[in-house]
Amino acid sequence: DTAVSQTPKYLVTQMGNDKSIKCEQNLGHDTMYWYKQDSKKFLKIMFSYNNKELIINETVPNRFSPKSPDKAHLNLHINSLELGDSAVYFCASSQVSGSATDTQYFGPGTRLTVL
Amino acid sequence: AQSVTQLGSHVSVSEGALVLLRCNYSSSVPPYLFWYVQYPNQGLQLLLKYTTGATLVKGINGFEAEFKKSETSFHLTKPSAHMSDAAEYFCAVSDLPLTGGGNKLTFGTGTQLKVEL
């Protein structure tokens, strides 16, 4: 059983298009995250949601809009795609314990290529 | 602000040799430290984490790491490398829990481990 799943795995699109990436976790976790991994493998958090509420927005352009229909899902919609958006996007989730020690469980990633 | 520095973006070892991947952190409060591994074309998987208590932490696949506050380090080691250990390794730090839930991981730039016959 896949704990954190993402679709699609690969996404190739033209500049200016709008696209969405879906994420689902079946771990019963309260918090979900989106990370961006650039071509140099640097990972940076973009957003986190706790039970459908936005917790972190790390100065991400407003072309990126996360949507959480329920606590098991956190989708990422990107408007007006730019070349610089090409990256691997990872979804993650964690069970909130009230401390900073929570383990985050990562999905397999979505490789976005903008042409 | 918290940060992590991983020395050496690429490390190459022979199969059976000691693996040492270096991580130094900066944090204004006692940190919580994590090591994640990323196999090719896969997501990240937790190897081990330091929270409180014993400073030598054992993880999966024979890896361990030691928290040294005086050196602000959390180096990852494995006594004997295996071909299957070839992967990208990320050190991460978390300090305060977030208001509203969850925690914020700050990752290092990663170390690519290559294991040669």
PDB file of C-alpha atoms in Angstrom:
ATOM      1  CA  ASP A   1       0.000   0.000   0.000  1.00  0.00           C
ATOM      2  CA  THR A   2       1.373   3.370  -1.015  1.00  0.00           C
ATOM      3  CA  ALA A   3       1.553   5.735   1.948  1.00  0.00           C
ATOM      4  CA  VAL A   4       1.961   9.025   0.076  1.00  0.00           C
ATOM      5  CA  SER A   5       1.096   9.010  -3.603  1.00  0.00           C
ATOM      6  CA  GLN A   6       1.379  11.677  -6.263  1.00  0.00           C
ATOM      7  CA  THR A   7       0.003  11.962  -9.754  1.00  0.00           C
ATOM      8  CA  PRO A   8       1.277  12.357 -12.330  1.00  0.00           C
ATOM      9  CA  LYS A   9       4.825  11.084 -12.002  1.00  0.00           C
ATOM     10  CA  TYR A  10       5.955  13.046 -15.042  1.00  0.00           C
ATOM     11  CA  LEU A  11       4.489  16.231 -16.456  1.00  0.00           C
ATOM     12  CA  VAL A  12       5.747  17.931 -19.607  1.00  0.00           C
ATOM     13  CA  THR A  13       4.053  21.126 -20.681  1.00  0.00           C
ATOM     14  CA  GLN A  14       4.497  24.413 -22.490  1.00  0.00           C
ATOM     15  CA  MET A  15       5.220  27.778 -20.920  1.00  0.00           C
ATOM     16  CA  GLY A  16       2.090  29.667 -20.002  1.00  0.00           C
ATOM     17  CA  ASN A  17      -0.030  26.586 -19.374  1.00  0.00           C
ATOM     18  CA  ASP A  18      -1.817  25.770 -16.127  1.00  0.00           C
ATOM     19  CA  LYS A  19      -1.279  22.383 -14.506  1.00  0.00           C
ATOM     20  CA  SER A  20      -2.115  20.514 -11.310  1.00  0.00           C
ATOM     21  CA  ILE A  21      -0.347  17.863  -9.287  1.00  0.00           C
ATOM     22  CA  LYS A  22      -2.332  15.698  -6.922  1.00  0.00           C
ATOM     23  CA  CYS A  23      -1.216  14.233  -3.620  1.00  0.00           C
ATOM     24  CA  GLU A  24      -2.924  11.753  -1.349  1.00  0.00           C
ATOM     25  CA  GLN A  25      -1.817  10.151   1.893  1.00  0.00           C
ATOM     26  CA  ASN A  26      -3.418   7.137   3.543  1.00  0.00           C
ATOM     27  CA  LEU A  27      -1.477   7.398   6.800  1.00  0.00           C
ATOM     28  CA  GLY A  28      -4.142   9.336   8.658  1.00  0.00           C
ATOM     29  CA  HIS A  29      -1.742  12.246   9.118  1.00  0.00           C
ATOM     30  CA  ASP A  30      -2.857  15.749   9.964  1.00  0.00           C
ATOM     31  CA  THR A  31      -0.212  17.759   8.157  1.00  0.00           C
ATOM     32  CA  MET A  32       0.818  17.768   4.513  1.00  0.00           C
ATOM     33  CA  TYR A  33       3.604  19.608   2.705  1.00  0.00           C
ATOM     34  CA  TRP A  34       4.845  20.515  -0.743  1.00  0.00           C
ATOM     35  CA  TYR A  35       8.562  20.712  -1.487  1.00  0.00           C
ATOM     36  CA  LYS A  36      10.411  21.763  -4.612  1.00  0.00           C
ATOM     37  CA  GLN A  37      13.674  20.058  -5.574  1.00  0.00           C
ATOM     38  CA  ASP A  38      15.657  21.956  -8.170  1.00  0.00           C
ATOM     39  CA  SER A  39      18.126  20.660 -10.724  1.00  0.00           C
ATOM     40  CA  LYS A  40      20.923  20.748  -8.133  1.00  0.00           C
ATOM     41  CA  LYS A  41      18.835  18.543  -5.860  1.00  0.00           C
ATOM     42  CA  PHE A  42      18.263  21.351  -3.344  1.00  0.00           C
ATOM     43  CA  LEU A  43      15.012  20.758  -1.443  1.00  0.00           C
ATOM     44  CA  LYS A  44      12.951  23.637  -0.198  1.00  0.00           C
ATOM     45  CA  ILE A  45       9.591  23.687   1.476  1.00  0.00           C
ATOM     46  CA  MET A  46       6.840  25.536  -0.329  1.00  0.00           C
ATOM     47  CA  PHE A  47       3.685  24.996   1.705  1.00  0.00           C
ATOM     48  CA  SER A  48       2.314  23.096   4.644  1.00  0.00           C
ATOM     49  CA  TYR A  49      -1.274  22.460   5.574  1.00  0.00           C
ATOM     50  CA  ASN A  50      -2.662  21.158   8.824  1.00  0.00           C
ATOM     51  CA  ASN A  51      -6.146  19.679   8.609  1.00  0.00           C
ATOM     52  CA  LYS A  52      -6.941  21.759   5.530  1.00  0.00           C
ATOM     53  CA  GLU A  53      -5.541  24.997   6.943  1.00  0.00           C
ATOM     54  CA  LEU A  54      -2.485  26.741   5.496  1.00  0.00           C
ATOM     55  CA  ILE A  55       0.415  26.838   7.965  1.00  0.00           C
ATOM     56  CA  ILE A  56       3.467  27.701   5.870  1.00  0.00           C
ATOM     57  CA  ASN A  57       3.731  29.673   2.665  1.00  0.00           C
ATOM     58  CA  GLU A  58       7.408  30.133   1.958  1.00  0.00           C
ATOM     59  CA  THR A  59       7.272  33.211  -0.289  1.00  0.00           C
ATOM     60  CA  VAL A  60       6.125  31.130  -3.184  1.00  0.00           C
ATOM     61  CA  PRO A  61       4.790  33.082  -6.199  1.00  0.00           C
ATOM     62  CA  ASN A  62       1.034  33.355  -6.133  1.00  0.00           C
ATOM     63  CA  ARG A  63       0.941  31.421  -9.396  1.00  0.00           C
ATOM     64  CA  PHE A  64       1.215  28.426  -7.093  1.00  0.00           C
ATOM     65  CA  SER A  65      -1.975  27.642  -5.237  1.00  0.00           C
ATOM     66  CA  PRO A  66      -2.291  24.651  -2.945  1.00  0.00           C
ATOM     67  CA  LYS A  67      -5.725  23.254  -2.307  1.00  0.00           C
ATOM     68  CA  SER A  68      -6.670  20.811   0.430  1.00  0.00           C
ATOM     69  CA  PRO A  69     -10.175  19.386  -0.011  1.00  0.00           C
ATOM     70  CA  ASP A  70      -9.698  17.188   3.048  1.00  0.00           C
ATOM     71  CA  LYS A  71      -6.830  16.296   5.320  1.00  0.00           C
ATOM     72  CA  ALA A  72      -5.814  13.317   3.178  1.00  0.00           C
ATOM     73  CA  HIS A  73      -5.322  15.379   0.030  1.00  0.00           C
ATOM     74  CA  LEU A  74      -3.149  18.359  -0.869  1.00  0.00           C
ATOM     75  CA  ASN A  75      -3.115  19.350  -4.510  1.00  0.00           C
ATOM     76  CA  LEU A  76      -0.835  21.895  -6.130  1.00  0.00           C
ATOM     77  CA  HIS A  77      -2.106  24.056  -8.952  1.00  0.00           C
ATOM     78  CA  ILE A  78       0.326  26.124 -10.973  1.00  0.00           C
ATOM     79  CA  ASN A  79      -0.813  28.926 -13.274  1.00  0.00           C
ATOM     80  CA  SER A  80       1.106  30.453 -16.167  1.00  0.00           C
ATOM     81  CA  LEU A  81       3.985  28.004 -15.986  1.00  0.00           C
ATOM     82  CA  GLU A  82       7.496  29.385 -16.457  1.00  0.00           C
ATOM     83  CA  LEU A  83      10.761  27.707 -17.425  1.00  0.00           C
ATOM     84  CA  GLY A  84      12.014  28.144 -13.872  1.00  0.00           C
ATOM     85  CA  ASP A  85       9.190  26.019 -12.535  1.00  0.00           C
ATOM     86  CA  SER A  86      10.868  22.934 -13.980  1.00  0.00           C
ATOM     87  CA  ALA A  87      11.752  20.794 -10.971  1.00  0.00           C
ATOM     88  CA  VAL A  88      10.721  17.735  -9.025  1.00  0.00           C
ATOM     89  CA  TYR A  89       7.855  18.437  -6.651  1.00  0.00           C
ATOM     90  CA  PHE A  90       7.468  16.283  -3.565  1.00  0.00           C
ATOM     91  CA  CYS A  91       4.477  15.915  -1.349  1.00  0.00           C
ATOM     92  CA  ALA A  92       4.971  14.823   2.258  1.00  0.00           C
ATOM     93  CA  SER A  93       2.879  14.236   5.347  1.00  0.00           C
ATOM     94  CA  SER A  94       3.404  13.969   9.085  1.00  0.00           C
ATOM     95  CA  GLN A  95       1.418  13.136  12.165  1.00  0.00           C
ATOM     96  CA  VAL A  96       1.277  16.143  14.450  1.00  0.00           C
ATOM     97  CA  SER A  97       2.708  15.448  17.863  1.00  0.00           C
ATOM     98  CA  GLY A  98       3.060  19.036  18.967  1.00  0.00           C
ATOM     99  CA  SER A  99       6.831  18.914  18.718  1.00  0.00           C
ATOM    100  CA  ALA A 100       9.389  19.592  16.022  1.00  0.00           C
ATOM    101  CA  THR A 101      10.415  15.925  15.882  1.00  0.00           C
ATOM    102  CA  ASP A 102       7.687  14.701  13.573  1.00  0.00           C
ATOM    103  CA  THR A 103       8.880  12.442  10.779  1.00  0.00           C
ATOM    104  CA  GLN A 104       7.779  13.524   7.361  1.00  0.00           C
ATOM    105  CA  TYR A 105       6.877  10.818   4.865  1.00  0.00           C
ATOM    106  CA  PHE A 106       7.540  11.682   1.253  1.00  0.00           C
ATOM    107  CA  GLY A 107       5.793  10.780  -1.937  1.00  0.00           C
ATOM    108  CA  PRO A 108       7.693   9.560  -5.033  1.00  0.00           C
ATOM    109  CA  GLY A 109       7.794  13.009  -6.630  1.00  0.00           C
ATOM    110  CA  THR A 110       6.448  14.608  -9.791  1.00  0.00           C
ATOM    111  CA  ARG A 111       8.988  15.693 -12.373  1.00  0.00           C
ATOM    112  CA  LEU A 112       7.694  18.832 -14.069  1.00  0.00           C
ATOM    113  CA  THR A 113       9.336  19.961 -17.276  1.00  0.00           C
ATOM    114  CA  VAL A 114       8.316  23.276 -18.779  1.00  0.00           C
ATOM    115  CA  LEU A 115       9.296  23.765 -22.417  1.00  0.00           C
TER     116      LEU A 115
ATOM    117  CA  ALA B   1      17.462  30.880  11.544  1.00  0.00           C
ATOM    118  CA  GLN B   2      18.331  27.238  11.211  1.00  0.00           C
ATOM    119  CA  SER B   3      20.607  25.904   8.504  1.00  0.00           C
ATOM    120  CA  VAL B   4      22.497  22.788   7.534  1.00  0.00           C
ATOM    121  CA  THR B   5      25.801  22.390   5.741  1.00  0.00           C
ATOM    122  CA  GLN B   6      26.792  19.119   4.133  1.00  0.00           C
ATOM    123  CA  LEU B   7      30.465  18.975   3.294  1.00  0.00           C
ATOM    124  CA  GLY B   8      31.164  17.153   0.087  1.00  0.00           C
ATOM    125  CA  SER B   9      28.528  17.003  -2.589  1.00  0.00           C
ATOM    126  CA  HIS B  10      29.990  13.717  -3.823  1.00  0.00           C
ATOM    127  CA  VAL B  11      31.550  10.932  -1.792  1.00  0.00           C
ATOM    128  CA  SER B  12      32.961   7.768  -3.298  1.00  0.00           C
ATOM    129  CA  VAL B  13      33.853   4.658  -1.287  1.00  0.00           C
ATOM    130  CA  SER B  14      34.753   1.085  -2.059  1.00  0.00           C
ATOM    131  CA  GLU B  15      32.322  -1.668  -1.197  1.00  0.00           C
ATOM    132  CA  GLY B  16      33.031  -2.798   2.360  1.00  0.00           C
ATOM    133  CA  ALA B  17      34.680   0.481   3.341  1.00  0.00           C
ATOM    134  CA  LEU B  18      33.513   2.918   5.974  1.00  0.00           C
ATOM    135  CA  VAL B  19      30.934   5.479   4.920  1.00  0.00           C
ATOM    136  CA  LEU B  20      31.184   8.945   6.485  1.00  0.00           C
ATOM    137  CA  LEU B  21      28.858  11.714   5.372  1.00  0.00           C
ATOM    138  CA  ARG B  22      29.282  15.039   7.111  1.00  0.00           C
ATOM    139  CA  CYS B  23      26.604  17.382   8.382  1.00  0.00           C
ATOM    140  CA  ASN B  24      26.948  20.542  10.442  1.00  0.00           C
ATOM    141  CA  TYR B  25      24.006  22.543  11.640  1.00  0.00           C
ATOM    142  CA  SER B  26      23.214  25.987  12.905  1.00  0.00           C
ATOM    143  CA  SER B  27      20.254  26.553  15.158  1.00  0.00           C
ATOM    144  CA  SER B  28      19.353  29.089  17.811  1.00  0.00           C
ATOM    145  CA  VAL B  29      17.579  26.457  19.892  1.00  0.00           C
ATOM    146  CA  PRO B  30      18.359  22.799  20.582  1.00  0.00           C
ATOM    147  CA  PRO B  31      17.887  21.211  17.207  1.00  0.00           C
ATOM    148  CA  TYR B  32      16.221  18.085  16.021  1.00  0.00           C
ATOM    149  CA  LEU B  33      18.243  16.439  13.272  1.00  0.00           C
ATOM    150  CA  PHE B  34      17.311  14.056  10.517  1.00  0.00           C
ATOM    151  CA  TRP B  35      19.012  12.054   7.819  1.00  0.00           C
ATOM    152  CA  TYR B  36      16.998  11.141   4.747  1.00  0.00           C
ATOM    153  CA  VAL B  37      18.034   8.993   1.779  1.00  0.00           C
ATOM    154  CA  GLN B  38      16.832   9.406  -1.784  1.00  0.00           C
ATOM    155  CA  TYR B  39      17.324   6.518  -4.191  1.00  0.00           C
ATOM    156  CA  PRO B  40      17.267   7.342  -7.904  1.00  0.00           C
ATOM    157  CA  ASN B  41      13.866   8.502  -9.099  1.00  0.00           C
ATOM    158  CA  GLN B  42      12.294   7.978  -5.699  1.00  0.00           C
ATOM    159  CA  GLY B  43      11.072  10.082  -2.810  1.00  0.00           C
ATOM    160  CA  LEU B  44      12.939  10.647   0.415  1.00  0.00           C
ATOM    161  CA  GLN B  45      13.018   8.000   3.120  1.00  0.00           C
ATOM    162  CA  LEU B  46      13.930   8.607   6.737  1.00  0.00           C
ATOM    163  CA  LEU B  47      17.165   6.909   7.806  1.00  0.00           C
ATOM    164  CA  LEU B  48      17.266   8.171  11.374  1.00  0.00           C
ATOM    165  CA  LYS B  49      16.583  11.157  13.561  1.00  0.00           C
ATOM    166  CA  TYR B  50      17.914  12.713  16.739  1.00  0.00           C
ATOM    167  CA  THR B  51      15.414  14.199  19.144  1.00  0.00           C
ATOM    168  CA  THR B  52      16.641  14.069  22.732  1.00  0.00           C
ATOM    169  CA  GLY B  53      18.483  11.604  24.929  1.00  0.00           C
ATOM    170  CA  ALA B  54      21.156   9.289  23.584  1.00  0.00           C
ATOM    171  CA  THR B  55      23.420  11.133  21.205  1.00  0.00           C
ATOM    172  CA  LEU B  56      24.271   8.046  19.120  1.00  0.00           C
ATOM    173  CA  VAL B  57      21.299   7.251  16.967  1.00  0.00           C
ATOM    174  CA  LYS B  58      20.877   4.028  15.049  1.00  0.00           C
ATOM    175  CA  GLY B  59      18.851   3.928  11.907  1.00  0.00           C
ATOM    176  CA  ILE B  60      17.855   1.586   9.146  1.00  0.00           C
ATOM    177  CA  ASN B  61      20.198  -0.309   6.843  1.00  0.00           C
ATOM    178  CA  GLY B  62      23.063  -0.249   9.356  1.00  0.00           C
ATOM    179  CA  PHE B  63      23.472   3.533   9.407  1.00  0.00           C
ATOM    180  CA  GLU B  64      24.051   5.548  12.548  1.00  0.00           C
ATOM    181  CA  ALA B  65      24.765   9.149  13.410  1.00  0.00           C
ATOM    182  CA  GLU B  66      26.165  10.912  16.438  1.00  0.00           C
ATOM    183  CA  PHE B  67      24.934  14.263  17.687  1.00  0.00           C
ATOM    184  CA  LYS B  68      27.840  16.372  18.923  1.00  0.00           C
ATOM    185  CA  LYS B  69      26.633  19.649  20.338  1.00  0.00           C
ATOM    186  CA  SER B  70      30.140  21.023  20.901  1.00  0.00           C
ATOM    187  CA  GLU B  71      30.948  20.519  17.228  1.00  0.00           C
ATOM    188  CA  THR B  72      27.413  21.319  15.962  1.00  0.00           C
ATOM    189  CA  SER B  73      27.662  18.141  13.925  1.00  0.00           C
ATOM    190  CA  PHE B  74      25.519  15.157  13.080  1.00  0.00           C
ATOM    191  CA  HIS B  75      27.668  12.996  10.814  1.00  0.00           C
ATOM    192  CA  LEU B  76      26.258   9.829   9.267  1.00  0.00           C
ATOM    193  CA  THR B  77      28.296   6.634   9.278  1.00  0.00           C
ATOM    194  CA  LYS B  78      28.081   3.041   8.205  1.00  0.00           C
ATOM    195  CA  PRO B  79      30.892   0.575   8.974  1.00  0.00           C
ATOM    196  CA  SER B  80      30.737  -1.289   5.680  1.00  0.00           C
ATOM    197  CA  ALA B  81      29.334   0.135   2.454  1.00  0.00           C
ATOM    198  CA  HIS B  82      27.171  -1.933   0.182  1.00  0.00           C
ATOM    199  CA  MET B  83      26.426  -1.320  -3.470  1.00  0.00           C
ATOM    200  CA  SER B  84      22.779  -0.756  -2.560  1.00  0.00           C
ATOM    201  CA  ASP B  85      23.784   2.254  -0.431  1.00  0.00           C
ATOM    202  CA  ALA B  86      24.468   4.329  -3.538  1.00  0.00           C
ATOM    203  CA  ALA B  87      22.024   7.209  -3.279  1.00  0.00           C
ATOM    204  CA  GLU B  88      21.636  10.875  -2.370  1.00  0.00           C
ATOM    205  CA  TYR B  89      21.711  11.612   1.351  1.00  0.00           C
ATOM    206  CA  PHE B  90      20.164  14.679   2.923  1.00  0.00           C
ATOM    207  CA  CYS B  91      20.694  16.064   6.388  1.00  0.00           C
ATOM    208  CA  ALA B  92      17.879  18.224   7.769  1.00  0.00           C
ATOM    209  CA  VAL B  93      17.206  20.288  10.858  1.00  0.00           C
ATOM    210  CA  SER B  94      14.004  21.216  12.620  1.00  0.00           C
ATOM    211  CA  ASP B  95      13.742  23.392  15.674  1.00  0.00           C
ATOM    212  CA  LEU B  96      10.504  24.844  16.897  1.00  0.00           C
ATOM    213  CA  PRO B  97       7.153  23.235  16.152  1.00  0.00           C
ATOM    214  CA  LEU B  98       4.924  25.315  13.950  1.00  0.00           C
ATOM    215  CA  THR B  99       1.964  27.137  15.341  1.00  0.00           C
ATOM    216  CA  GLY B 100      -0.927  25.274  13.830  1.00  0.00           C
ATOM    217  CA  GLY B 101       0.885  21.981  13.532  1.00  0.00           C
ATOM    218  CA  GLY B 102       3.702  20.231  11.765  1.00  0.00           C
ATOM    219  CA  ASN B 103       7.360  21.113  11.639  1.00  0.00           C
ATOM    220  CA  LYS B 104       9.601  22.882   9.182  1.00  0.00           C
ATOM    221  CA  LEU B 105      12.551  20.913   7.857  1.00  0.00           C
ATOM    222  CA  THR B 106      15.505  22.788   6.456  1.00  0.00           C
ATOM    223  CA  PHE B 107      17.586  20.547   4.245  1.00  0.00           C
ATOM    224  CA  GLY B 108      21.228  20.552   3.349  1.00  0.00           C
ATOM    225  CA  THR B 109      22.293  20.435  -0.278  1.00  0.00           C
ATOM    226  CA  GLY B 110      22.739  16.680  -0.238  1.00  0.00           C
ATOM    227  CA  THR B 111      25.654  14.285  -0.687  1.00  0.00           C
ATOM    228  CA  GLN B 112      25.736  11.811  -3.539  1.00  0.00           C
ATOM    229  CA  LEU B 113      27.252   8.548  -2.326  1.00  0.00           C
ATOM    230  CA  LYS B 114      28.884   6.333  -4.902  1.00  0.00           C
ATOM    231  CA  VAL B 115      29.929   2.794  -3.990  1.00  0.00           C
ATOM    232  CA  GLU B 116      32.528   1.121  -6.160  1.00  0.00           C
ATOM    233  CA  LEU B 117      33.531  -2.518  -6.430  1.00  0.00           C
TER     234      LEU B 117
END
